[in-house]
Amino acid sequence: MQPNYQTMTQTGDLAQVRNKVLKNTYTLLSMTLLFSALAAGISIAINPPHFTSLVTSISALLLMWFVLPKTANSGAGVLVVFAVTGLLGFGLGPLLNAYLHTANGSQIIMTSLGGTGIIFLALSAYALATRRDFSFMGGMLMVGMIVVVIAALANIFLEMPALSLTISAVVILLMSGFILYDTSRIVNGGETNYIMATIGLYLSIYNIFVSLLQLLGVFGGDD
């Protein structure tokens, strides 16, 4: 029986494409995380007012919604990713400063960073090692995000601490699911644009970190 060399070649080409996307994604993700941390450090030093976080978050969302889709297939998309991650990192400054002014705020921040890193590395390693297809989670994750957004908006008026903590815990679970979902899409060829893959993974890491901060700030605080 003669081997199908054309099929073998196509399979090899697909594997090369996936490996390239994966490599570019994790390279860009590492760079943007460092850039975001630098922006956060600058923000901590400057100590901008609290509404800065709202302004930077809205600006980042506008870039992701209206600019990134048009530039994702060009070099300009990389600059947009850095702009988004830099804005979100800078917006963390007021929140981090609030923790740094508490007795064990530095410990809470470092624990949140460590926890975020462990969650991301463990889930990514699992998705890469098993190569399981988690695309079936897409619909459930989107529904979960819609519920969280509605609950968060409602809590602006309700101001219920218990609901706020519940939202933070659910966000961590949802973002963990998105890490599995996004990584499996890269591994299985569902995502071929490393710029879009990077922004997806970054947002999951960012939201896990912020949610862990909020949870540990309550349960690990001295007050």
Short mmCIF file of N, CA and C in Angstrom, two decimals, residues 16-199:
data_model
loop_
_atom_site.label_atom_id
_atom_site.label_comp_id
_atom_site.label_asym_id
_atom_site.label_seq_id
_atom_site.Cartn_x
_atom_site.Cartn_y
_atom_site.Cartn_z
N GLN A 16 3.34 22.76 11.22
CA GLN A 16 4.28 23.88 11.24
C GLN A 16 3.57 25.20 11.49
N VAL A 17 2.41 25.36 10.86
CA VAL A 17 1.63 26.59 11.05
C VAL A 17 1.19 26.72 12.51
N ARG A 18 0.70 25.62 13.09
CA ARG A 18 0.24 25.64 14.48
C ARG A 18 1.39 25.94 15.43
N ASN A 19 2.53 25.32 15.18
CA ASN A 19 3.69 25.56 16.04
C ASN A 19 4.17 27.01 15.94
N LYS A 20 4.10 27.56 14.74
CA LYS A 20 4.50 28.96 14.54
C LYS A 20 3.56 29.90 15.27
N VAL A 21 2.26 29.64 15.14
CA VAL A 21 1.26 30.47 15.84
C VAL A 21 1.47 30.38 17.34
N LEU A 22 1.70 29.17 17.83
CA LEU A 22 1.91 28.96 19.26
C LEU A 22 3.14 29.70 19.75
N LYS A 23 4.24 29.58 19.01
CA LYS A 23 5.48 30.25 19.39
C LYS A 23 5.32 31.76 19.38
N ASN A 24 4.72 32.29 18.31
CA ASN A 24 4.53 33.74 18.21
C ASN A 24 3.60 34.26 19.30
N THR A 25 2.57 33.47 19.62
CA THR A 25 1.61 33.87 20.65
C THR A 25 2.29 34.00 22.02
N TYR A 26 3.04 32.98 22.40
CA TYR A 26 3.67 33.01 23.72
C TYR A 26 4.82 34.01 23.80
N THR A 27 5.47 34.26 22.68
CA THR A 27 6.51 35.30 22.65
C THR A 27 5.89 36.67 22.85
N LEU A 28 4.84 36.95 22.07
CA LEU A 28 4.18 38.26 22.19
C LEU A 28 3.50 38.41 23.55
N LEU A 29 2.92 37.32 24.06
CA LEU A 29 2.27 37.37 25.36
C LEU A 29 3.28 37.71 26.46
N SER A 30 4.45 37.10 26.41
CA SER A 30 5.49 37.39 27.40
C SER A 30 5.91 38.85 27.34
N MET A 31 6.07 39.36 26.14
CA MET A 31 6.48 40.76 25.97
C MET A 31 5.41 41.72 26.47
N THR A 32 4.14 41.42 26.17
CA THR A 32 3.07 42.32 26.58
C THR A 32 2.85 42.27 28.10
N LEU A 33 3.07 41.11 28.70
CA LEU A 33 2.95 41.03 30.16
C LEU A 33 4.02 41.86 30.84
N LEU A 34 5.24 41.82 30.31
CA LEU A 34 6.32 42.64 30.85
C LEU A 34 6.03 44.12 30.64
N PHE A 35 5.52 44.46 29.46
CA PHE A 35 5.18 45.86 29.17
C PHE A 35 4.05 46.35 30.07
N SER A 36 3.08 45.49 30.29
CA SER A 36 1.96 45.82 31.16
C SER A 36 2.44 46.03 32.60
N ALA A 37 3.37 45.18 33.05
CA ALA A 37 3.93 45.32 34.40
C ALA A 37 4.71 46.63 34.52
N LEU A 38 5.44 46.99 33.46
CA LEU A 38 6.18 48.26 33.46
C LEU A 38 5.22 49.44 33.54
N ALA A 39 4.13 49.37 32.77
CA ALA A 39 3.13 50.44 32.80
C ALA A 39 2.49 50.55 34.18
N ALA A 40 2.24 49.40 34.81
CA ALA A 40 1.67 49.41 36.16
C ALA A 40 2.65 50.03 37.15
N GLY A 41 3.94 49.71 36.99
CA GLY A 41 4.94 50.29 37.87
C GLY A 41 5.03 51.80 37.73
N ILE A 42 4.94 52.28 36.50
CA ILE A 42 4.94 53.73 36.26
C ILE A 42 3.71 54.37 36.89
N SER A 43 2.58 53.71 36.75
CA SER A 43 1.34 54.22 37.32
C SER A 43 1.41 54.28 38.84
N ILE A 44 2.02 53.26 39.45
CA ILE A 44 2.18 53.26 40.91
C ILE A 44 3.02 54.45 41.35
N ALA A 45 4.10 54.72 40.60
CA ALA A 45 4.99 55.83 40.95
C ALA A 45 4.31 57.18 40.77
N ILE A 46 3.53 57.31 39.70
CA ILE A 46 2.84 58.58 39.43
C ILE A 46 1.65 58.77 40.36
N ASN A 47 1.00 57.66 40.70
CA ASN A 47 -0.18 57.66 41.58
C ASN A 47 -1.31 58.53 41.00
N PRO A 48 -1.86 58.14 39.85
CA PRO A 48 -2.95 58.91 39.23
C PRO A 48 -4.25 58.72 40.02
N PRO A 49 -5.25 59.57 39.78
CA PRO A 49 -6.54 59.43 40.49
C PRO A 49 -7.24 58.12 40.13
N HIS A 50 -8.20 57.73 40.97
CA HIS A 50 -8.85 56.43 40.82
C HIS A 50 -9.63 56.29 39.51
N PHE A 51 -10.17 57.40 38.98
CA PHE A 51 -10.95 57.29 37.75
C PHE A 51 -10.08 56.94 36.54
N THR A 52 -8.75 56.96 36.73
CA THR A 52 -7.84 56.58 35.65
C THR A 52 -8.12 55.17 35.16
N SER A 53 -8.43 54.27 36.09
CA SER A 53 -8.70 52.88 35.72
C SER A 53 -9.88 52.78 34.77
N LEU A 54 -10.92 53.57 35.02
CA LEU A 54 -12.10 53.56 34.14
C LEU A 54 -11.75 54.09 32.76
N VAL A 55 -10.97 55.16 32.72
CA VAL A 55 -10.59 55.77 31.44
C VAL A 55 -9.73 54.82 30.61
N THR A 56 -8.74 54.20 31.25
CA THR A 56 -7.86 53.29 30.51
C THR A 56 -8.60 52.03 30.06
N SER A 57 -9.52 51.54 30.89
CA SER A 57 -10.29 50.35 30.52
C SER A 57 -11.18 50.63 29.31
N ILE A 58 -11.86 51.77 29.32
CA ILE A 58 -12.72 52.13 28.19
C ILE A 58 -11.89 52.32 26.93
N SER A 59 -10.74 52.97 27.07
CA SER A 59 -9.86 53.19 25.91
C SER A 59 -9.38 51.86 25.35
N ALA A 60 -9.01 50.93 26.23
CA ALA A 60 -8.54 49.62 25.78
C ALA A 60 -9.66 48.86 25.06
N LEU A 61 -10.88 48.94 25.60
CA LEU A 61 -12.02 48.26 24.96
C LEU A 61 -12.29 48.83 23.57
N LEU A 62 -12.21 50.14 23.43
CA LEU A 62 -12.44 50.76 22.13
C LEU A 62 -11.40 50.31 21.11
N LEU A 63 -10.15 50.20 21.56
CA LEU A 63 -9.09 49.72 20.67
C LEU A 63 -9.35 48.27 20.25
N MET A 64 -9.78 47.44 21.21
CA MET A 64 -10.03 46.02 20.90
C MET A 64 -11.23 45.85 19.99
N TRP A 65 -12.25 46.67 20.17
CA TRP A 65 -13.48 46.52 19.39
C TRP A 65 -13.36 47.09 17.98
N PHE A 66 -12.72 48.25 17.86
CA PHE A 66 -12.78 48.98 16.59
C PHE A 66 -11.46 49.04 15.82
N VAL A 67 -10.33 48.89 16.51
CA VAL A 67 -9.04 49.03 15.83
C VAL A 67 -8.37 47.67 15.60
N LEU A 68 -8.35 46.84 16.62
CA LEU A 68 -7.65 45.56 16.52
C LEU A 68 -8.17 44.66 15.40
N PRO A 69 -9.49 44.53 15.21
CA PRO A 69 -9.97 43.66 14.12
C PRO A 69 -9.48 44.11 12.74
N LYS A 70 -9.23 45.40 12.57
CA LYS A 70 -8.79 45.91 11.27
C LYS A 70 -7.28 45.79 11.08
N THR A 71 -6.55 45.58 12.16
CA THR A 71 -5.09 45.55 12.07
C THR A 71 -4.49 44.20 12.47
N ALA A 72 -5.35 43.24 12.80
CA ALA A 72 -4.87 41.96 13.34
C ALA A 72 -4.01 41.18 12.36
N ASN A 73 -4.13 41.46 11.07
CA ASN A 73 -3.36 40.73 10.06
C ASN A 73 -2.16 41.53 9.55
N SER A 74 -1.76 42.54 10.31
CA SER A 74 -0.61 43.36 9.91
C SER A 74 0.26 43.66 11.12
N GLY A 75 1.42 44.24 10.85
CA GLY A 75 2.32 44.60 11.93
C GLY A 75 1.73 45.62 12.86
N ALA A 76 0.80 46.44 12.36
CA ALA A 76 0.16 47.45 13.20
C ALA A 76 -0.62 46.80 14.33
N GLY A 77 -1.08 45.58 14.12
CA GLY A 77 -1.84 44.88 15.15
C GLY A 77 -1.00 44.64 16.40
N VAL A 78 0.30 44.40 16.22
CA VAL A 78 1.18 44.21 17.37
C VAL A 78 1.24 45.49 18.20
N LEU A 79 1.31 46.63 17.53
CA LEU A 79 1.33 47.91 18.24
C LEU A 79 0.03 48.14 19.00
N VAL A 80 -1.08 47.72 18.41
CA VAL A 80 -2.37 47.87 19.08
C VAL A 80 -2.42 47.00 20.33
N VAL A 81 -1.88 45.77 20.23
CA VAL A 81 -1.84 44.88 21.39
C VAL A 81 -1.02 45.50 22.52
N PHE A 82 0.11 46.09 22.17
CA PHE A 82 0.93 46.76 23.20
C PHE A 82 0.19 47.95 23.79
N ALA A 83 -0.56 48.67 22.95
CA ALA A 83 -1.32 49.82 23.44
C ALA A 83 -2.40 49.36 24.42
N VAL A 84 -3.11 48.29 24.07
CA VAL A 84 -4.17 47.75 24.93
C VAL A 84 -3.60 47.28 26.26
N THR A 85 -2.55 46.46 26.20
CA THR A 85 -1.98 45.92 27.43
C THR A 85 -1.31 46.99 28.27
N GLY A 86 -0.74 47.99 27.61
CA GLY A 86 -0.14 49.10 28.36
C GLY A 86 -1.19 49.92 29.09
N LEU A 87 -2.31 50.18 28.42
CA LEU A 87 -3.40 50.92 29.05
C LEU A 87 -3.97 50.16 30.25
N LEU A 88 -4.20 48.86 30.06
CA LEU A 88 -4.75 48.07 31.17
C LEU A 88 -3.76 47.97 32.32
N GLY A 89 -2.48 47.84 32.00
CA GLY A 89 -1.47 47.81 33.04
C GLY A 89 -1.40 49.12 33.80
N PHE A 90 -1.43 50.23 33.08
CA PHE A 90 -1.39 51.54 33.72
C PHE A 90 -2.62 51.75 34.61
N GLY A 91 -3.75 51.23 34.15
CA GLY A 91 -4.99 51.37 34.92
C GLY A 91 -4.98 50.61 36.23
N LEU A 92 -4.05 49.64 36.37
CA LEU A 92 -3.95 48.89 37.62
C LEU A 92 -3.29 49.71 38.73
N GLY A 93 -2.60 50.79 38.37
CA GLY A 93 -1.86 51.57 39.34
C GLY A 93 -2.65 52.00 40.56
N PRO A 94 -3.80 52.66 40.40
CA PRO A 94 -4.58 53.08 41.57
C PRO A 94 -5.01 51.92 42.46
N LEU A 95 -5.40 50.79 41.84
CA LEU A 95 -5.80 49.61 42.62
C LEU A 95 -4.62 49.06 43.42
N LEU A 96 -3.48 48.94 42.76
CA LEU A 96 -2.29 48.41 43.43
C LEU A 96 -1.82 49.34 44.54
N ASN A 97 -1.91 50.63 44.30
CA ASN A 97 -1.52 51.60 45.34
C ASN A 97 -2.41 51.47 46.57
N ALA A 98 -3.70 51.21 46.34
CA ALA A 98 -4.61 51.04 47.47
C ALA A 98 -4.20 49.85 48.33
N TYR A 99 -3.76 48.77 47.68
CA TYR A 99 -3.30 47.59 48.43
C TYR A 99 -1.96 47.85 49.11
N LEU A 100 -1.09 48.58 48.44
CA LEU A 100 0.24 48.84 48.99
C LEU A 100 0.19 49.71 50.24
N HIS A 101 -0.92 50.42 50.42
CA HIS A 101 -1.08 51.26 51.60
C HIS A 101 -1.72 50.51 52.77
N THR A 102 -1.94 49.21 52.60
CA THR A 102 -2.45 48.39 53.70
C THR A 102 -1.29 47.60 54.31
N ALA A 103 -1.55 47.01 55.47
CA ALA A 103 -0.48 46.35 56.23
C ALA A 103 0.18 45.21 55.46
N ASN A 104 -0.62 44.36 54.85
CA ASN A 104 -0.06 43.21 54.13
C ASN A 104 -0.39 43.27 52.64
N GLY A 105 -0.50 44.50 52.12
CA GLY A 105 -0.87 44.67 50.71
C GLY A 105 0.15 44.09 49.75
N SER A 106 1.42 44.25 50.05
CA SER A 106 2.47 43.71 49.17
C SER A 106 2.37 42.19 49.08
N GLN A 107 2.09 41.56 50.21
CA GLN A 107 1.95 40.10 50.24
C GLN A 107 0.75 39.64 49.42
N ILE A 108 -0.34 40.39 49.51
CA ILE A 108 -1.55 40.06 48.74
C ILE A 108 -1.27 40.16 47.25
N ILE A 109 -0.57 41.22 46.84
CA ILE A 109 -0.25 41.41 45.43
C ILE A 109 0.64 40.29 44.91
N MET A 110 1.68 39.95 45.67
CA MET A 110 2.59 38.90 45.24
C MET A 110 1.90 37.53 45.21
N THR A 111 1.03 37.28 46.18
CA THR A 111 0.28 36.02 46.19
C THR A 111 -0.64 35.94 44.98
N SER A 112 -1.27 37.07 44.64
CA SER A 112 -2.15 37.10 43.46
C SER A 112 -1.36 36.86 42.19
N LEU A 113 -0.18 37.46 42.10
CA LEU A 113 0.68 37.24 40.93
C LEU A 113 1.08 35.77 40.82
N GLY A 114 1.50 35.21 41.96
CA GLY A 114 1.90 33.82 41.95
C GLY A 114 0.75 32.89 41.62
N GLY A 115 -0.42 33.15 42.19
CA GLY A 115 -1.59 32.33 41.91
C GLY A 115 -2.00 32.40 40.45
N THR A 116 -1.93 33.61 39.89
CA THR A 116 -2.27 33.78 38.48
C THR A 116 -1.31 33.01 37.59
N GLY A 117 -0.02 33.10 37.92
CA GLY A 117 0.98 32.38 37.14
C GLY A 117 0.78 30.87 37.20
N ILE A 118 0.49 30.36 38.39
CA ILE A 118 0.28 28.91 38.54
C ILE A 118 -0.93 28.45 37.75
N ILE A 119 -2.03 29.20 37.83
CA ILE A 119 -3.25 28.85 37.11
C ILE A 119 -2.99 28.81 35.60
N PHE A 120 -2.34 29.87 35.09
CA PHE A 120 -2.10 29.96 33.65
C PHE A 120 -1.17 28.84 33.17
N LEU A 121 -0.06 28.65 33.87
CA LEU A 121 0.91 27.65 33.44
C LEU A 121 0.32 26.24 33.52
N ALA A 122 -0.42 25.96 34.58
CA ALA A 122 -1.00 24.62 34.75
C ALA A 122 -2.02 24.32 33.65
N LEU A 123 -2.92 25.28 33.39
CA LEU A 123 -3.95 25.06 32.39
C LEU A 123 -3.37 25.01 30.98
N SER A 124 -2.41 25.87 30.69
CA SER A 124 -1.78 25.87 29.37
C SER A 124 -1.04 24.56 29.14
N ALA A 125 -0.30 24.12 30.17
CA ALA A 125 0.45 22.87 30.05
C ALA A 125 -0.50 21.70 29.81
N TYR A 126 -1.63 21.71 30.49
CA TYR A 126 -2.62 20.63 30.31
C TYR A 126 -3.17 20.62 28.89
N ALA A 127 -3.53 21.81 28.40
CA ALA A 127 -4.08 21.90 27.05
C ALA A 127 -3.05 21.51 26.00
N LEU A 128 -1.80 21.90 26.22
CA LEU A 128 -0.74 21.57 25.26
C LEU A 128 -0.39 20.10 25.30
N ALA A 129 -0.37 19.53 26.49
CA ALA A 129 0.03 18.12 26.64
C ALA A 129 -1.04 17.16 26.12
N THR A 130 -2.28 17.45 26.44
CA THR A 130 -3.36 16.54 26.06
C THR A 130 -3.87 16.80 24.65
N ARG A 131 -3.71 18.06 24.18
CA ARG A 131 -4.22 18.47 22.86
C ARG A 131 -5.72 18.20 22.72
N ARG A 132 -6.42 18.24 23.84
CA ARG A 132 -7.87 18.06 23.80
C ARG A 132 -8.54 19.27 23.14
N ASP A 133 -9.65 19.00 22.51
CA ASP A 133 -10.42 20.06 21.87
C ASP A 133 -11.46 20.59 22.85
N PHE A 134 -11.24 21.82 23.32
CA PHE A 134 -12.16 22.43 24.27
C PHE A 134 -13.11 23.42 23.59
N SER A 135 -13.28 23.29 22.28
CA SER A 135 -14.14 24.23 21.56
C SER A 135 -15.59 24.15 22.02
N PHE A 136 -15.98 23.01 22.58
CA PHE A 136 -17.35 22.83 23.05
C PHE A 136 -17.67 23.79 24.21
N MET A 137 -16.64 24.34 24.84
CA MET A 137 -16.85 25.24 25.97
C MET A 137 -17.20 26.66 25.56
N GLY A 138 -17.02 26.97 24.29
CA GLY A 138 -17.20 28.34 23.82
C GLY A 138 -18.55 28.95 24.18
N GLY A 139 -19.62 28.24 23.88
CA GLY A 139 -20.96 28.76 24.16
C GLY A 139 -21.21 28.95 25.64
N MET A 140 -20.80 27.98 26.44
CA MET A 140 -21.00 28.08 27.89
C MET A 140 -20.21 29.25 28.49
N LEU A 141 -19.00 29.45 28.00
CA LEU A 141 -18.17 30.54 28.51
C LEU A 141 -18.77 31.90 28.18
N MET A 142 -19.31 32.04 26.97
CA MET A 142 -19.91 33.31 26.57
C MET A 142 -21.16 33.60 27.38
N VAL A 143 -21.98 32.58 27.61
CA VAL A 143 -23.17 32.76 28.44
C VAL A 143 -22.77 33.16 29.85
N GLY A 144 -21.74 32.49 30.37
CA GLY A 144 -21.25 32.83 31.70
C GLY A 144 -20.78 34.27 31.79
N MET A 145 -20.09 34.75 30.76
CA MET A 145 -19.61 36.13 30.76
C MET A 145 -20.77 37.12 30.73
N ILE A 146 -21.80 36.80 29.97
CA ILE A 146 -22.98 37.68 29.91
C ILE A 146 -23.63 37.77 31.28
N VAL A 147 -23.76 36.64 31.96
CA VAL A 147 -24.35 36.61 33.30
C VAL A 147 -23.50 37.43 34.27
N VAL A 148 -22.18 37.29 34.18
CA VAL A 148 -21.28 38.03 35.07
C VAL A 148 -21.40 39.53 34.84
N VAL A 149 -21.45 39.94 33.58
CA VAL A 149 -21.56 41.37 33.26
C VAL A 149 -22.87 41.93 33.81
N ILE A 150 -23.95 41.20 33.64
CA ILE A 150 -25.25 41.65 34.16
C ILE A 150 -25.21 41.75 35.68
N ALA A 151 -24.62 40.75 36.33
CA ALA A 151 -24.52 40.75 37.79
C ALA A 151 -23.65 41.90 38.28
N ALA A 152 -22.55 42.17 37.55
CA ALA A 152 -21.66 43.26 37.94
C ALA A 152 -22.36 44.62 37.81
N LEU A 153 -23.12 44.78 36.74
CA LEU A 153 -23.87 46.03 36.55
C LEU A 153 -24.93 46.19 37.64
N ALA A 154 -25.60 45.10 37.97
CA ALA A 154 -26.62 45.15 39.02
C ALA A 154 -26.01 45.48 40.37
N ASN A 155 -24.80 44.98 40.61
CA ASN A 155 -24.17 45.20 41.91
C ASN A 155 -23.68 46.63 42.10
N ILE A 156 -23.61 47.38 41.00
CA ILE A 156 -23.28 48.80 41.12
C ILE A 156 -24.34 49.51 41.96
N PHE A 157 -25.59 49.08 41.79
CA PHE A 157 -26.69 49.69 42.52
C PHE A 157 -27.00 48.93 43.82
N LEU A 158 -26.81 47.61 43.80
CA LEU A 158 -27.12 46.82 44.99
C LEU A 158 -26.05 46.94 46.07
N GLU A 159 -24.78 47.06 45.63
CA GLU A 159 -23.64 47.18 46.54
C GLU A 159 -23.63 46.06 47.59
N MET A 160 -23.70 44.83 47.11
CA MET A 160 -23.68 43.66 47.98
C MET A 160 -22.28 43.04 47.98
N PRO A 161 -21.57 43.09 49.10
CA PRO A 161 -20.21 42.52 49.17
C PRO A 161 -20.17 41.04 48.80
N ALA A 162 -21.16 40.28 49.26
CA ALA A 162 -21.19 38.85 48.96
C ALA A 162 -21.30 38.60 47.47
N LEU A 163 -22.11 39.40 46.78
CA LEU A 163 -22.27 39.25 45.33
C LEU A 163 -20.97 39.62 44.62
N SER A 164 -20.29 40.64 45.12
CA SER A 164 -19.02 41.05 44.54
C SER A 164 -17.99 39.93 44.63
N LEU A 165 -17.92 39.27 45.77
CA LEU A 165 -16.99 38.16 45.95
C LEU A 165 -17.36 36.98 45.06
N THR A 166 -18.65 36.73 44.94
CA THR A 166 -19.11 35.65 44.07
C THR A 166 -18.73 35.91 42.62
N ILE A 167 -18.91 37.15 42.20
CA ILE A 167 -18.54 37.52 40.83
C ILE A 167 -17.06 37.30 40.59
N SER A 168 -16.22 37.70 41.55
CA SER A 168 -14.78 37.51 41.41
C SER A 168 -14.41 36.03 41.28
N ALA A 169 -15.06 35.20 42.10
CA ALA A 169 -14.78 33.76 42.05
C ALA A 169 -15.22 33.17 40.71
N VAL A 170 -16.38 33.58 40.22
CA VAL A 170 -16.89 33.07 38.95
C VAL A 170 -16.00 33.53 37.79
N VAL A 171 -15.51 34.76 37.87
CA VAL A 171 -14.62 35.28 36.82
C VAL A 171 -13.36 34.43 36.72
N ILE A 172 -12.81 34.05 37.88
CA ILE A 172 -11.61 33.21 37.87
C ILE A 172 -11.89 31.89 37.17
N LEU A 173 -13.04 31.30 37.45
CA LEU A 173 -13.42 30.03 36.81
C LEU A 173 -13.61 30.22 35.30
N LEU A 174 -14.30 31.29 34.93
CA LEU A 174 -14.55 31.54 33.51
C LEU A 174 -13.25 31.81 32.75
N MET A 175 -12.37 32.62 33.32
CA MET A 175 -11.10 32.92 32.65
C MET A 175 -10.22 31.69 32.55
N SER A 176 -10.30 30.82 33.55
CA SER A 176 -9.57 29.55 33.48
C SER A 176 -10.09 28.71 32.31
N GLY A 177 -11.41 28.73 32.14
CA GLY A 177 -12.01 28.04 31.00
C GLY A 177 -11.57 28.64 29.68
N PHE A 178 -11.47 29.97 29.62
CA PHE A 178 -11.03 30.63 28.39
C PHE A 178 -9.58 30.29 28.06
N ILE A 179 -8.73 30.11 29.07
CA ILE A 179 -7.34 29.72 28.82
C ILE A 179 -7.31 28.36 28.14
N LEU A 180 -8.09 27.41 28.66
CA LEU A 180 -8.17 26.09 28.03
C LEU A 180 -8.73 26.21 26.61
N TYR A 181 -9.78 26.98 26.47
CA TYR A 181 -10.45 27.15 25.17
C TYR A 181 -9.52 27.78 24.14
N ASP A 182 -8.87 28.88 24.51
CA ASP A 182 -8.01 29.59 23.56
C ASP A 182 -6.76 28.78 23.21
N THR A 183 -6.17 28.14 24.21
CA THR A 183 -4.97 27.34 23.95
C THR A 183 -5.30 26.15 23.05
N SER A 184 -6.42 25.50 23.30
CA SER A 184 -6.79 24.34 22.47
C SER A 184 -7.09 24.76 21.04
N ARG A 185 -7.62 25.97 20.87
CA ARG A 185 -7.89 26.46 19.52
C ARG A 185 -6.60 26.65 18.73
N ILE A 186 -5.56 27.11 19.42
CA ILE A 186 -4.26 27.26 18.75
C ILE A 186 -3.69 25.89 18.39
N VAL A 187 -3.71 24.99 19.36
CA VAL A 187 -3.13 23.65 19.18
C VAL A 187 -3.85 22.88 18.08
N ASN A 188 -5.16 23.04 18.00
CA ASN A 188 -5.95 22.27 17.04
C ASN A 188 -6.25 23.03 15.75
N GLY A 189 -5.63 24.19 15.58
CA GLY A 189 -5.76 24.91 14.32
C GLY A 189 -6.98 25.79 14.20
N GLY A 190 -7.73 25.97 15.29
CA GLY A 190 -8.91 26.83 15.23
C GLY A 190 -8.59 28.31 15.23
N GLU A 191 -7.40 28.65 15.76
CA GLU A 191 -6.95 30.05 15.78
C GLU A 191 -5.60 30.12 15.09
N THR A 192 -5.52 30.86 14.00
CA THR A 192 -4.28 30.98 13.24
C THR A 192 -3.69 32.38 13.30
N ASN A 193 -4.33 33.28 14.02
CA ASN A 193 -3.82 34.65 14.16
C ASN A 193 -3.24 34.83 15.56
N TYR A 194 -1.92 34.94 15.64
CA TYR A 194 -1.29 35.00 16.95
C TYR A 194 -1.58 36.29 17.69
N ILE A 195 -1.93 37.34 16.97
CA ILE A 195 -2.27 38.61 17.62
C ILE A 195 -3.57 38.47 18.39
N MET A 196 -4.58 37.89 17.75
CA MET A 196 -5.86 37.68 18.43
C MET A 196 -5.72 36.66 19.56
N ALA A 197 -4.89 35.64 19.34
CA ALA A 197 -4.66 34.64 20.38
C ALA A 197 -4.00 35.27 21.60
N THR A 198 -3.06 36.18 21.35
CA THR A 198 -2.35 36.84 22.45
C THR A 198 -3.28 37.69 23.28
N ILE A 199 -4.11 38.48 22.63
CA ILE A 199 -5.00 39.38 23.38
C ILE A 199 -6.01 38.58 24.19
#
